């Protein structure tokens, strides 16, 4: 590609570098089938499913009010709210468009979308979500491998093929 003065730039790619990812339609996929269902009124649009480092970056979309999940993480999570509104029952803040959050490893939180609200949030999840009961005891989990599996099954079901998920995997 050319810079403003017309100088040509080419990619400088070291041997063994993994392929980059670039989704021009990251927030609003050209194909609605890219939204992987994740419960009633909940979807996940994968951006990067990193099986070599155990994290996944995705956009969570919630269109139905209610408790999304109560969980904690063994590793850090970063979030950035793109649209809408949501909160954690354990906190007194409300996340709205433009909000950023860091979830420290260990914190138990209950994500809720209130009546009349919806949201889209980018999450960088590391490790896992450990679903918790009222006392913080682990009752289930999801990790990047579960996310790959769910996406693979969904993409296959909607006619995109079993290998479609591979473009998101690093
Ligand atoms: Fe969390």
Tab-separated table of C-alpha atoms and ligand atoms in Angstrom:
chain	number	residue	atom	x	y	z
A	1	UNK	CA	0.000	0.000	0.000
A	2	UNK	CA	1.067	3.644	-0.505
A	3	UNK	CA	1.546	6.359	2.124
A	4	UNK	CA	0.550	10.017	1.598
A	5	UNK	CA	3.741	10.717	-0.386
A	6	UNK	CA	3.273	7.720	-2.664
A	7	UNK	CA	5.962	5.593	-0.994
A	8	UNK	CA	5.172	1.917	-1.213
A	9	UNK	CA	4.810	-0.198	1.947
A	10	UNK	CA	4.778	-3.984	2.004
A	11	UNK	CA	4.092	-6.294	4.939
A	12	UNK	CA	7.223	-7.318	6.869
A	13	UNK	CA	6.382	-10.816	7.958
A	14	UNK	CA	8.837	-12.825	10.053
A	15	UNK	CA	9.022	-16.542	9.467
A	16	UNK	CA	6.447	-18.488	11.515
A	17	UNK	CA	4.286	-15.443	12.256
A	18	UNK	CA	0.649	-16.415	12.465
A	19	UNK	CA	-1.852	-14.808	10.077
A	20	UNK	CA	-3.376	-11.494	11.069
A	21	UNK	CA	-7.094	-11.080	11.561
A	22	UNK	CA	-9.064	-8.178	10.131
A	23	UNK	CA	-12.842	-7.957	10.113
A	24	UNK	CA	-14.150	-4.812	8.469
A	25	UNK	CA	-17.631	-5.926	9.509
A	26	UNK	CA	-16.614	-6.720	13.099
A	27	UNK	CA	-19.504	-4.980	14.823
A	28	UNK	CA	-22.207	-5.487	12.216
A	29	UNK	CA	-21.446	-8.668	10.306
A	30	UNK	CA	-22.434	-8.656	6.636
A	31	UNK	CA	-23.927	-12.084	7.278
A	32	UNK	CA	-26.277	-12.351	10.284
A	33	UNK	CA	-25.344	-16.022	10.556
A	34	UNK	CA	-22.049	-14.943	12.165
A	35	UNK	CA	-23.941	-14.351	15.417
A	36	UNK	CA	-23.548	-17.590	17.344
A	37	UNK	CA	-26.548	-18.175	19.643
A	38	UNK	CA	-25.609	-18.363	23.306
A	39	UNK	CA	-28.925	-18.703	25.125
A	40	UNK	CA	-32.295	-16.936	24.783
A	41	UNK	CA	-31.768	-13.411	23.410
A	42	UNK	CA	-27.977	-13.804	23.576
A	43	UNK	CA	-25.396	-14.043	20.818
A	44	UNK	CA	-21.634	-14.052	20.405
A	45	UNK	CA	-19.889	-12.768	17.289
A	46	UNK	CA	-16.395	-14.326	17.299
A	47	UNK	CA	-13.494	-12.050	16.363
A	48	UNK	CA	-10.502	-14.109	17.553
A	49	UNK	CA	-10.593	-17.597	19.068
A	50	UNK	CA	-7.079	-18.024	20.392
A	51	UNK	CA	-6.546	-21.678	21.262
A	52	UNK	CA	-2.753	-21.291	21.580
A	53	UNK	CA	-3.033	-18.766	24.436
A	54	UNK	CA	-6.459	-19.714	25.773
A	55	UNK	CA	-8.439	-16.536	25.162
A	56	UNK	CA	-11.252	-15.349	22.943
A	57	UNK	CA	-12.309	-11.921	21.729
A	58	UNK	CA	-15.929	-11.520	20.740
A	59	UNK	CA	-18.921	-9.241	20.733
A	60	UNK	CA	-21.656	-10.233	23.131
A	61	UNK	CA	-25.124	-9.147	22.028
A	62	UNK	CA	-28.060	-9.317	24.439
A	63	UNK	CA	-31.570	-8.422	23.259
A	64	UNK	CA	-33.581	-9.948	26.095
A	65	UNK	CA	-33.658	-8.542	29.625
A	66	UNK	CA	-32.623	-10.731	32.549
A	67	UNK	CA	-29.626	-12.294	34.236
A	68	UNK	CA	-27.103	-13.294	31.576
A	69	UNK	CA	-24.845	-15.206	33.954
A	70	UNK	CA	-23.184	-15.266	37.351
A	71	UNK	CA	-19.547	-16.237	37.036
A	72	UNK	CA	-15.924	-15.577	37.810
A	73	UNK	CA	-12.732	-15.926	35.816
A	74	UNK	CA	-9.375	-17.484	36.717
A	75	UNK	CA	-7.699	-14.906	34.439
A	76	UNK	CA	-8.308	-11.282	33.446
A	77	UNK	CA	-11.090	-9.991	31.211
A	78	UNK	CA	-11.288	-6.673	29.370
A	79	UNK	CA	-14.600	-5.292	28.137
A	80	UNK	CA	-15.687	-2.317	26.069
A	81	UNK	CA	-19.348	-1.408	25.717
A	82	UNK	CA	-20.360	-0.542	22.172
A	83	UNK	CA	-24.110	-0.070	22.500
A	84	UNK	CA	-26.799	-0.269	25.143
A	85	UNK	CA	-26.654	-0.709	28.886
A	86	UNK	CA	-25.955	-3.388	31.475
A	87	UNK	CA	-24.610	-3.834	34.972
A	88	UNK	CA	-23.293	-6.268	37.538
A	89	UNK	CA	-25.602	-6.836	40.495
A	90	UNK	CA	-22.560	-6.657	42.797
A	91	UNK	CA	-21.551	-3.155	41.631
A	92	UNK	CA	-23.166	0.270	41.740
A	93	UNK	CA	-22.001	1.363	38.267
A	94	UNK	CA	-23.914	0.976	35.021
A	95	UNK	CA	-21.981	0.162	31.838
A	96	UNK	CA	-23.046	2.211	28.813
A	97	UNK	CA	-21.701	2.878	25.293
A	98	UNK	CA	-18.039	3.831	25.602
A	99	UNK	CA	-17.512	2.238	29.035
A	100	UNK	CA	-14.378	0.130	29.559
A	101	UNK	CA	-13.949	-2.463	32.290
A	102	UNK	CA	-11.231	-4.719	33.623
A	103	UNK	CA	-12.405	-7.806	35.502
A	104	UNK	CA	-9.693	-9.003	37.868
A	105	UNK	CA	-9.179	-12.760	38.224
A	106	UNK	CA	-11.334	-14.113	41.052
A	107	UNK	CA	-14.161	-11.576	41.083
A	108	UNK	CA	-17.657	-13.101	41.066
A	109	UNK	CA	-20.160	-11.012	39.135
A	110	UNK	CA	-23.724	-11.342	37.891
A	111	UNK	CA	-24.315	-9.686	34.537
A	112	UNK	CA	-27.838	-8.345	34.168
A	113	UNK	CA	-29.620	-6.464	31.390
A	114	UNK	CA	-32.571	-4.556	32.793
A	115	UNK	CA	-36.072	-4.520	31.319
A	116	UNK	CA	-36.242	-2.424	28.147
A	117	UNK	CA	-32.449	-2.491	27.632
A	118	UNK	CA	-30.220	-4.318	25.148
A	119	UNK	CA	-26.454	-4.292	24.718
A	120	UNK	CA	-23.449	-5.031	22.534
A	121	UNK	CA	-20.097	-5.344	24.328
A	122	UNK	CA	-16.684	-6.431	23.136
A	123	UNK	CA	-15.068	-8.831	25.613
A	124	UNK	CA	-11.532	-10.143	25.689
A	125	UNK	CA	-11.973	-13.254	27.839
A	126	UNK	CA	-8.930	-15.118	29.077
A	127	UNK	CA	-9.050	-18.640	30.507
A	128	UNK	CA	-12.687	-19.384	31.205
A	129	UNK	CA	-15.992	-18.320	32.612
A	130	UNK	CA	-16.646	-20.358	35.728
A	131	UNK	CA	-20.381	-20.289	36.345
A	132	UNK	CA	-21.195	-19.894	40.026
A	133	UNK	CA	-24.078	-20.518	42.373
A	134	UNK	CA	-25.240	-18.045	45.054
A	135	UNK	CA	-22.281	-18.975	47.255
A	136	UNK	CA	-19.680	-18.589	44.528
A	137	UNK	CA	-19.281	-22.334	44.077
A	138	UNK	CA	-18.403	-23.406	40.523
A	139	UNK	CA	-21.298	-25.181	38.791
A	140	UNK	CA	-20.101	-25.112	35.181
A	141	UNK	CA	-17.628	-23.520	32.815
A	142	UNK	CA	-16.884	-22.380	29.297
A	143	UNK	CA	-13.511	-21.826	27.636
A	144	UNK	CA	-12.182	-21.054	24.167
A	145	UNK	CA	-12.528	-24.701	23.135
A	146	UNK	CA	-16.213	-24.672	24.069
A	147	UNK	CA	-16.552	-21.459	22.069
A	148	UNK	CA	-14.897	-23.010	19.024
A	149	UNK	CA	-17.174	-26.034	19.305
A	150	UNK	CA	-20.344	-23.941	19.647
A	151	UNK	CA	-19.343	-21.760	16.695
A	152	UNK	CA	-18.424	-24.781	14.566
A	153	UNK	CA	-21.774	-26.464	15.300
A	154	UNK	CA	-23.719	-23.277	14.607
A	155	UNK	CA	-21.901	-22.445	11.365
A	156	UNK	CA	-22.436	-25.996	10.182
A	157	UNK	CA	-26.137	-25.842	11.067
A	158	UNK	CA	-26.704	-22.580	9.166
A	159	UNK	CA	-24.945	-23.884	6.064
A	160	UNK	CA	-21.560	-22.149	6.361
A	161	UNK	CA	-19.700	-25.423	6.776
A	162	UNK	CA	-17.649	-27.165	9.458
A	163	UNK	CA	-14.414	-25.372	8.506
A	164	UNK	CA	-15.881	-21.854	8.539
A	165	UNK	CA	-14.865	-21.420	12.190
A	166	UNK	CA	-11.190	-21.954	11.319
A	167	UNK	CA	-10.770	-18.373	10.048
A	168	UNK	CA	-11.238	-17.134	13.640
A	169	UNK	CA	-8.789	-19.588	15.242
A	170	UNK	CA	-5.178	-18.695	16.060
B	1	LIG	FE1	-17.045	-11.763	33.636
